[in-house]
XYZ file of C-alpha atoms in Angstrom:
413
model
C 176.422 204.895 94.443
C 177.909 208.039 95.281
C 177.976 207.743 98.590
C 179.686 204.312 98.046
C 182.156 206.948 96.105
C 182.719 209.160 98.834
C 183.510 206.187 101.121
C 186.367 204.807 98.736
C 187.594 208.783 98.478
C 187.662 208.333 102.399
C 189.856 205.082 102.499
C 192.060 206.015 100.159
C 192.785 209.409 101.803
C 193.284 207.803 105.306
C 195.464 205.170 103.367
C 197.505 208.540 101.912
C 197.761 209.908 105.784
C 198.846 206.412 106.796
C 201.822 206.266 104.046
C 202.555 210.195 105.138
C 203.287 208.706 108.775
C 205.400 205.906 107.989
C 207.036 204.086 111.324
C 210.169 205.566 111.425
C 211.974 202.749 112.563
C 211.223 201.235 108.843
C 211.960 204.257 107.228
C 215.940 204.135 108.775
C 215.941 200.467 108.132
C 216.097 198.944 111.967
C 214.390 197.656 114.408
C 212.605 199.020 117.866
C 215.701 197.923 119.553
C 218.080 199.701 117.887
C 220.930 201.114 119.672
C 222.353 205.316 119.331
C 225.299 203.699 117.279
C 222.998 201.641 114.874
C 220.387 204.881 113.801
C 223.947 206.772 113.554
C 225.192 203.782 111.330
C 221.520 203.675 109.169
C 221.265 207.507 108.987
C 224.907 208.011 107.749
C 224.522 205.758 104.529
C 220.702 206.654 104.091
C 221.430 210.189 104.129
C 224.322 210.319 101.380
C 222.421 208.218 99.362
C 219.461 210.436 99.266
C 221.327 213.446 99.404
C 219.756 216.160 97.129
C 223.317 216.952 95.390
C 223.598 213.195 94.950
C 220.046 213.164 93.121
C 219.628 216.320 91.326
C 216.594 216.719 89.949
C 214.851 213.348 91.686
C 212.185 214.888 93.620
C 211.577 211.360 94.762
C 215.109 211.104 96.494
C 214.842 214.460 98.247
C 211.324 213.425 99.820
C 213.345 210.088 100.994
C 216.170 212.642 102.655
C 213.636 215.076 104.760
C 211.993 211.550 105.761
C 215.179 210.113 106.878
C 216.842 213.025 108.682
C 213.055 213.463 110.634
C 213.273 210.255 111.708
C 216.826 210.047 112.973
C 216.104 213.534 114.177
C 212.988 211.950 116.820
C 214.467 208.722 117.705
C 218.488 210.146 118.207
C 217.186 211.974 121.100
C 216.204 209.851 124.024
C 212.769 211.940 125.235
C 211.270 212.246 121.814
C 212.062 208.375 121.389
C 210.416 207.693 124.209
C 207.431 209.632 123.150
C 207.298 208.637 120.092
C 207.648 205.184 121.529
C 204.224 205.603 123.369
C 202.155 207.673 121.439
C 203.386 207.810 118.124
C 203.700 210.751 115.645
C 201.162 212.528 117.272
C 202.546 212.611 120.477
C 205.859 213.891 119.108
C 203.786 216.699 117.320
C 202.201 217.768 120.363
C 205.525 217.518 122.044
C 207.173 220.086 119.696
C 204.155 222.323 119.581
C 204.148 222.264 122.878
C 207.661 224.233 123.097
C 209.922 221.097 123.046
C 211.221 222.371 119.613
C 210.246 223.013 116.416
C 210.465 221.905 112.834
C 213.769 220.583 111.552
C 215.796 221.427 108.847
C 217.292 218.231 106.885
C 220.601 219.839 105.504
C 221.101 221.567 109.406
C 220.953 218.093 110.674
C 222.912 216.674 107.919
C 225.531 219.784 108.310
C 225.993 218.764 112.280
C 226.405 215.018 111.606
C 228.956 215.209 108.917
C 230.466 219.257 108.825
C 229.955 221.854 106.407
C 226.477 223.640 105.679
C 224.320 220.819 104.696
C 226.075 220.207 101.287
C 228.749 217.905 100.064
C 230.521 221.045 98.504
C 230.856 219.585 95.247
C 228.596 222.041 93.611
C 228.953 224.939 95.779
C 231.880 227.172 96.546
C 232.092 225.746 100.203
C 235.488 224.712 101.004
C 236.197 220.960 101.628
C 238.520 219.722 104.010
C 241.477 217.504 103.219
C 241.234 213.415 102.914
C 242.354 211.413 105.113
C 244.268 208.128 104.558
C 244.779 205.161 106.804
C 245.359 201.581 106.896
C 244.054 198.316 108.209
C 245.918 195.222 108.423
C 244.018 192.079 107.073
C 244.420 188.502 107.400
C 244.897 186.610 104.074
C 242.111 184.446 105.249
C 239.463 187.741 105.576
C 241.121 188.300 101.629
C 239.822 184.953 100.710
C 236.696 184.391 102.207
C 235.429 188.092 102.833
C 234.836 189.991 106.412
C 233.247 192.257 107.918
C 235.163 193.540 111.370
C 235.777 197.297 112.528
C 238.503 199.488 113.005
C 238.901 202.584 115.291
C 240.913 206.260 114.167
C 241.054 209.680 116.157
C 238.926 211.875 114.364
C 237.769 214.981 114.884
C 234.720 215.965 115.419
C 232.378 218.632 115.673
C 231.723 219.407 119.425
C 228.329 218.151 120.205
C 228.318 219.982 123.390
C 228.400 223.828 121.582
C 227.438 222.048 118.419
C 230.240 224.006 116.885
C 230.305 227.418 117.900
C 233.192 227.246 121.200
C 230.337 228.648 122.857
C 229.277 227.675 126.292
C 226.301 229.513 126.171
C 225.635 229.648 122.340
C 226.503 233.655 121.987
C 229.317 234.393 119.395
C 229.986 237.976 118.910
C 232.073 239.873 116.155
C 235.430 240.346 116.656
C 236.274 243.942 117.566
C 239.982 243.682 116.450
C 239.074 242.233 112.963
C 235.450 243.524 112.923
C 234.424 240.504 111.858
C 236.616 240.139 108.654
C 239.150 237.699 110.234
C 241.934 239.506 108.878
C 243.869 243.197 109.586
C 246.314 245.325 108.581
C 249.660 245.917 110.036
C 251.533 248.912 109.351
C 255.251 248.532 109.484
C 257.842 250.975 109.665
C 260.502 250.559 106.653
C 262.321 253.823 106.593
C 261.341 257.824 108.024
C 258.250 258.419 106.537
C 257.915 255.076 104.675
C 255.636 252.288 105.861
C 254.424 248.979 104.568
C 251.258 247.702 105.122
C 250.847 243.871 105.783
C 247.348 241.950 106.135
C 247.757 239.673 108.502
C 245.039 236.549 109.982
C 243.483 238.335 113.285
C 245.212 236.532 116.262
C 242.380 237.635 118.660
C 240.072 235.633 116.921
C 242.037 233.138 114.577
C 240.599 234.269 111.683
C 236.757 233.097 111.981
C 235.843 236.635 112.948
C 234.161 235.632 115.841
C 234.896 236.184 119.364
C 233.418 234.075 122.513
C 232.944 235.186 126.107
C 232.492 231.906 127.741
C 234.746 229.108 126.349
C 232.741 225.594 125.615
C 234.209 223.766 128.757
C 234.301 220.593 126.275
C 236.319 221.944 123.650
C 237.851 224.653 125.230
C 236.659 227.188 122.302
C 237.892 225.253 119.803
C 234.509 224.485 118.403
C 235.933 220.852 117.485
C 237.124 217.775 119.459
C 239.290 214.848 118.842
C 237.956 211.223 120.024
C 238.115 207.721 118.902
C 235.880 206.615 116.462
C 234.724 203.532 115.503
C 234.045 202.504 111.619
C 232.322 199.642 109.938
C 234.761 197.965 107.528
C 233.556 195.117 104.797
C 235.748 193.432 103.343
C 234.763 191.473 99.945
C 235.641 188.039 98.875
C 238.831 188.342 96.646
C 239.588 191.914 97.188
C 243.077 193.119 96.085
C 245.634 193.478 98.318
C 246.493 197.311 98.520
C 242.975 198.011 97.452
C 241.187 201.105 98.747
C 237.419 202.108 100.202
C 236.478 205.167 100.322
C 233.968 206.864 102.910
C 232.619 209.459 101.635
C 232.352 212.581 104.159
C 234.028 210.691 106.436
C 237.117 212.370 107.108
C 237.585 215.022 109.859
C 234.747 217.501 110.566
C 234.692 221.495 111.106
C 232.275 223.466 110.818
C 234.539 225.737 108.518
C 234.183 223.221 105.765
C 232.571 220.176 104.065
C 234.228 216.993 105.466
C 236.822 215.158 103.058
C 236.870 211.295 102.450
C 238.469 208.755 104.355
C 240.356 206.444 102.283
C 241.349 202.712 104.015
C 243.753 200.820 102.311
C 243.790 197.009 103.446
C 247.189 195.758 103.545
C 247.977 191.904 104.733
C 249.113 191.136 107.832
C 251.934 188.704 108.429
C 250.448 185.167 109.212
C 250.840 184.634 113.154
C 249.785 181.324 115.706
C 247.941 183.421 117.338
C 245.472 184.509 114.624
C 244.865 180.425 113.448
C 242.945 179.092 116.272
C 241.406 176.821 113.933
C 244.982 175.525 112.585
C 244.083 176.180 108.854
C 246.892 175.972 106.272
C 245.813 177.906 104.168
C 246.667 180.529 106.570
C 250.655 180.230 105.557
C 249.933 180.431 101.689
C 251.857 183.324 99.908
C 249.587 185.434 97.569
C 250.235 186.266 94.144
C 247.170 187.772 92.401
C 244.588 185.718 92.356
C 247.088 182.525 92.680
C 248.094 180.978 95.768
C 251.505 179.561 96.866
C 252.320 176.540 98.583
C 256.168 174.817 99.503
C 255.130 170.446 100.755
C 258.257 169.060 102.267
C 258.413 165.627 101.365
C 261.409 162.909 102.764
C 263.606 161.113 100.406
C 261.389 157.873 100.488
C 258.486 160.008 99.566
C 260.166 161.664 96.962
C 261.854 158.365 95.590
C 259.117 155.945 95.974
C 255.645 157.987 96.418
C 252.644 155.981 98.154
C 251.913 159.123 100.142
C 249.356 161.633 100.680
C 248.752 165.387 102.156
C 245.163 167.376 103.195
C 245.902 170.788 103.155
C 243.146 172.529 104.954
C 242.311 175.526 102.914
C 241.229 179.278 103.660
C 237.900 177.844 104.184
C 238.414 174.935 105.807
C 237.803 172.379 102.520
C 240.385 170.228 101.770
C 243.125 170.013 99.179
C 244.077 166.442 98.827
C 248.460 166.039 97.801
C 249.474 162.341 96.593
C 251.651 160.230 94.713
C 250.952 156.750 93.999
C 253.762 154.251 94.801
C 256.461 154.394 91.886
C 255.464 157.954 90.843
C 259.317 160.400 91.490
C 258.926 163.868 92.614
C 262.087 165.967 91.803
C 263.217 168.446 94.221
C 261.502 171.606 92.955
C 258.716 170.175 91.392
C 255.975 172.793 91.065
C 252.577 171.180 90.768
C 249.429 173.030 89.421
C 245.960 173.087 91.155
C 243.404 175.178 88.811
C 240.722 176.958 90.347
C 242.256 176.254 94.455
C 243.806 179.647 94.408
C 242.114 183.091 95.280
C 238.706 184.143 94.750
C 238.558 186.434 91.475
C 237.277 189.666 92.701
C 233.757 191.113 90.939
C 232.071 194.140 91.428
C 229.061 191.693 91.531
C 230.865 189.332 93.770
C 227.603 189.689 96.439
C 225.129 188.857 94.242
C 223.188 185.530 94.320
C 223.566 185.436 90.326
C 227.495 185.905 90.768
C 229.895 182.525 90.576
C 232.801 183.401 91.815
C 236.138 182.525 89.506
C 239.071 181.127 91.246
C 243.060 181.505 90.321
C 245.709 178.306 90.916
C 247.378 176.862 93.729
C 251.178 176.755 92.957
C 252.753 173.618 95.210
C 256.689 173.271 95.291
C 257.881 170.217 96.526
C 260.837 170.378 98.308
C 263.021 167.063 99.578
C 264.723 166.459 102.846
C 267.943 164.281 102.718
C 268.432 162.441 106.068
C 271.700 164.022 107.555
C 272.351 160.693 109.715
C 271.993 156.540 109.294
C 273.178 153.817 111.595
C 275.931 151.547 110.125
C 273.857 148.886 109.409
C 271.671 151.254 107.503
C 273.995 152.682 105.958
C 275.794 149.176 104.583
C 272.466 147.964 103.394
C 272.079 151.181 101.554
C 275.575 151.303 100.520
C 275.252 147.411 98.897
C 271.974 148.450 97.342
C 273.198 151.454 95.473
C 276.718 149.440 94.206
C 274.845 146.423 93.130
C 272.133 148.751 90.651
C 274.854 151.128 89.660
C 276.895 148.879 88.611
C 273.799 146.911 86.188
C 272.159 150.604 85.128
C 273.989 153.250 86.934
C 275.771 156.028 84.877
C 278.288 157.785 85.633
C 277.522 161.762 86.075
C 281.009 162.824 85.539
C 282.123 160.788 82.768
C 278.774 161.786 81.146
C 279.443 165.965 81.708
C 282.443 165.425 79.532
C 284.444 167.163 81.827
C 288.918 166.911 82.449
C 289.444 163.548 84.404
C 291.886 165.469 85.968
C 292.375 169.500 86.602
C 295.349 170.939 85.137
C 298.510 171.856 87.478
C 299.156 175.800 87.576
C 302.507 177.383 87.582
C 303.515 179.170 90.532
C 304.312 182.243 89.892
């Protein structure tokens, strides 16, 4: 019996040591193939999540961040990938032991990926860096049915190269015109024997205190860089024009301060030919809300008799089906209403399998095209027709209005 004890103790400690070397492939959320710019993609929203100063207090969330940022740490550098690859955790252990570096710190790895010192700033007296705002033009059909595309912005960056210090070989020294502080003091001459003194931002260093020998070649000293960079944007089903999403962190990096937000507003972009390869209708509607807006042009036997009908391919592709049975008038200006065919009603739980989307009205003004030209014959047929019921039924508009048969002479003056 106890030895059958001992045996379970065994298990469930090797089960323990199992758990404590989770793949870390699973832990980021992707698979073996998984390109540099899909770990970057999986770490970036993993890591805010976790984030200590996102989770104060949750132990369990700060064990999840150190797990994250180890694994993105191993498999965003190609050789430890490829050790890891082919002998595992161990391998990479050995590799670091073996003077291929050492441990890693979570918030130093989170401070190089985003700026700052490993903190959002929000509780700490780090500086934060303005937000940046920017927008993306969006087809009303990506309103109505939801996308997911990406856009591209110049931000800046912190230079991987020097890893932010300007520093081609990594040594930064203190200034010797500031002594470090960044700042000095100018004396200035006002009058004999009277002087003003000024501080003034060091111009030998630019105020970081620092001085460095050998320039970064990549940034030129600078410490940051500018380059295109490409962000994921989702778009959800119904989503307001003019709305915003935010991206937290996201803005433009230094290593002076935390990183600021990045705020994309999605405007809509003018329908085009170009953009409706799939010739979809609903492509031309004018939005309104959550309503839709629709002109039909109908011709003057149309209007007059009906016996027609219209398929309006929608945003989706369904179909909105337009008739009028024969005898049924349609006034010029007519505005017919079509519940639930206008926009989805956005929901904060609009992805959500228990979610049933809500849909505004489709607005459809008729509009009637008098022919501007008739053949004679046409034209005395019509002509005959019109004189022989106006004369049984017709009325007479004018006579009717109450109006002056005649308008009054004026007197020249």
């Amino acid at each position: 019996m106890l030895l059958h004890s001992f045996a379970v103790l065994f298990f469930l400690c090797l089960v323990q040591l199992a758990l404590c070397a989770e793949d870390y492939y699973k832990i980021l959320g992707v698979d073996k193939q998984a390109t540099e710019k899909q770990l970057k993609s999986a770490y970036r929203q993993l890591s805010k999540k976790f984030h200590p100063d996102k989770n104060p207090g949750d132990e369990t969330a700060h064990e999840k961040f150190v797990q994250v940022s180890e694994a993105y740490d191993v498999l965003s550098d190609s050789e430890t990938r490829q050790i890891y690859d082919r002998y595992g955790h161990d391998g990479v252990k050995q590799h670091k032991n073996g003077g291929g570096g050492g441990g890693h710190d979570p918030f130093d790895l989170f401070s190089r990926f985003f700026g700052g010192h490993g903190h959002f700033g929000r509780s700490s007296r780090e500086p934060r860096g303005h937000n940046v705002e920017v927008k993306v033009g969006i087809s009303l059909r990506d309103f109505y049915n939801g996308a997911t595309s990406e856009f591209q912005w110049n931000r800046q960056h912190i230079c991987e190269a020097c890893e932010g210090s300007g520093s081609a070989d990594g040594q930064v020294e203190t200034c010797s015109t500031c002594g470090g502080h960044g700042v000095r003091i100018v004396k200035q001459q006002l009058a004999p024997g009277m002087f003003q003194q000024m501080q003034m931002r060091c111009d030998a260093c630019g105020g970081r205190g620092k001085s460095i020998k050998h320039k970064c070649p990549v940034c030129n000293g600078q410490r940051v860089e500018r380059k295109p960079t490409t962000v994921s944007l989702k778009v959800e089903r119904g989503a307001a024009r003019d709305s915003k999403i935010v991206y937290e962190n996201e803005a433009d990096e230094s290593p002076d301060w935390v990183a600021g937000d990045l705020i994309v507003t999605l405007t809509e972009k003018e329908p085009a030919p170009e953009d409706n390869p799939d010739h979809v209708d609903g492509v031309y509607f004018r939005r309104k809300g959550d309503d839709l807006y629709w002109t039909e042009i109908l011709s003057l036997r149309e209007a007059w008799m009906g016996d027609w009908t219209r398929n309006l391919t929608h945003l989706d592709s369904h179909v909105v089906r337009l008739g009028r049975k024969r005898g049924q008038v349609v006034q010029s200006g007519q505005v017919e209403t079509i519940a639930g065919e206008g926009m989805p009603k956005w929901h904060e739980e609009g992805e959500s399998v228990y979610h049933k989307h809500e849909f505004g009205n489709l607005y459809i003004t008729y509009e009637v095209v008098l022919p501007d030209q008739m053949d004679k014959k046409m034209e005395k047929e019509f002509w005959d027709l019109w004189e022989k019921w106006r004369g049984k039924k017709g009325v007479d508009l004018h006579k009717d209005s109450g109006r002056p048969e005649s308008a009054p002479v004026r007197d020249e003056l």
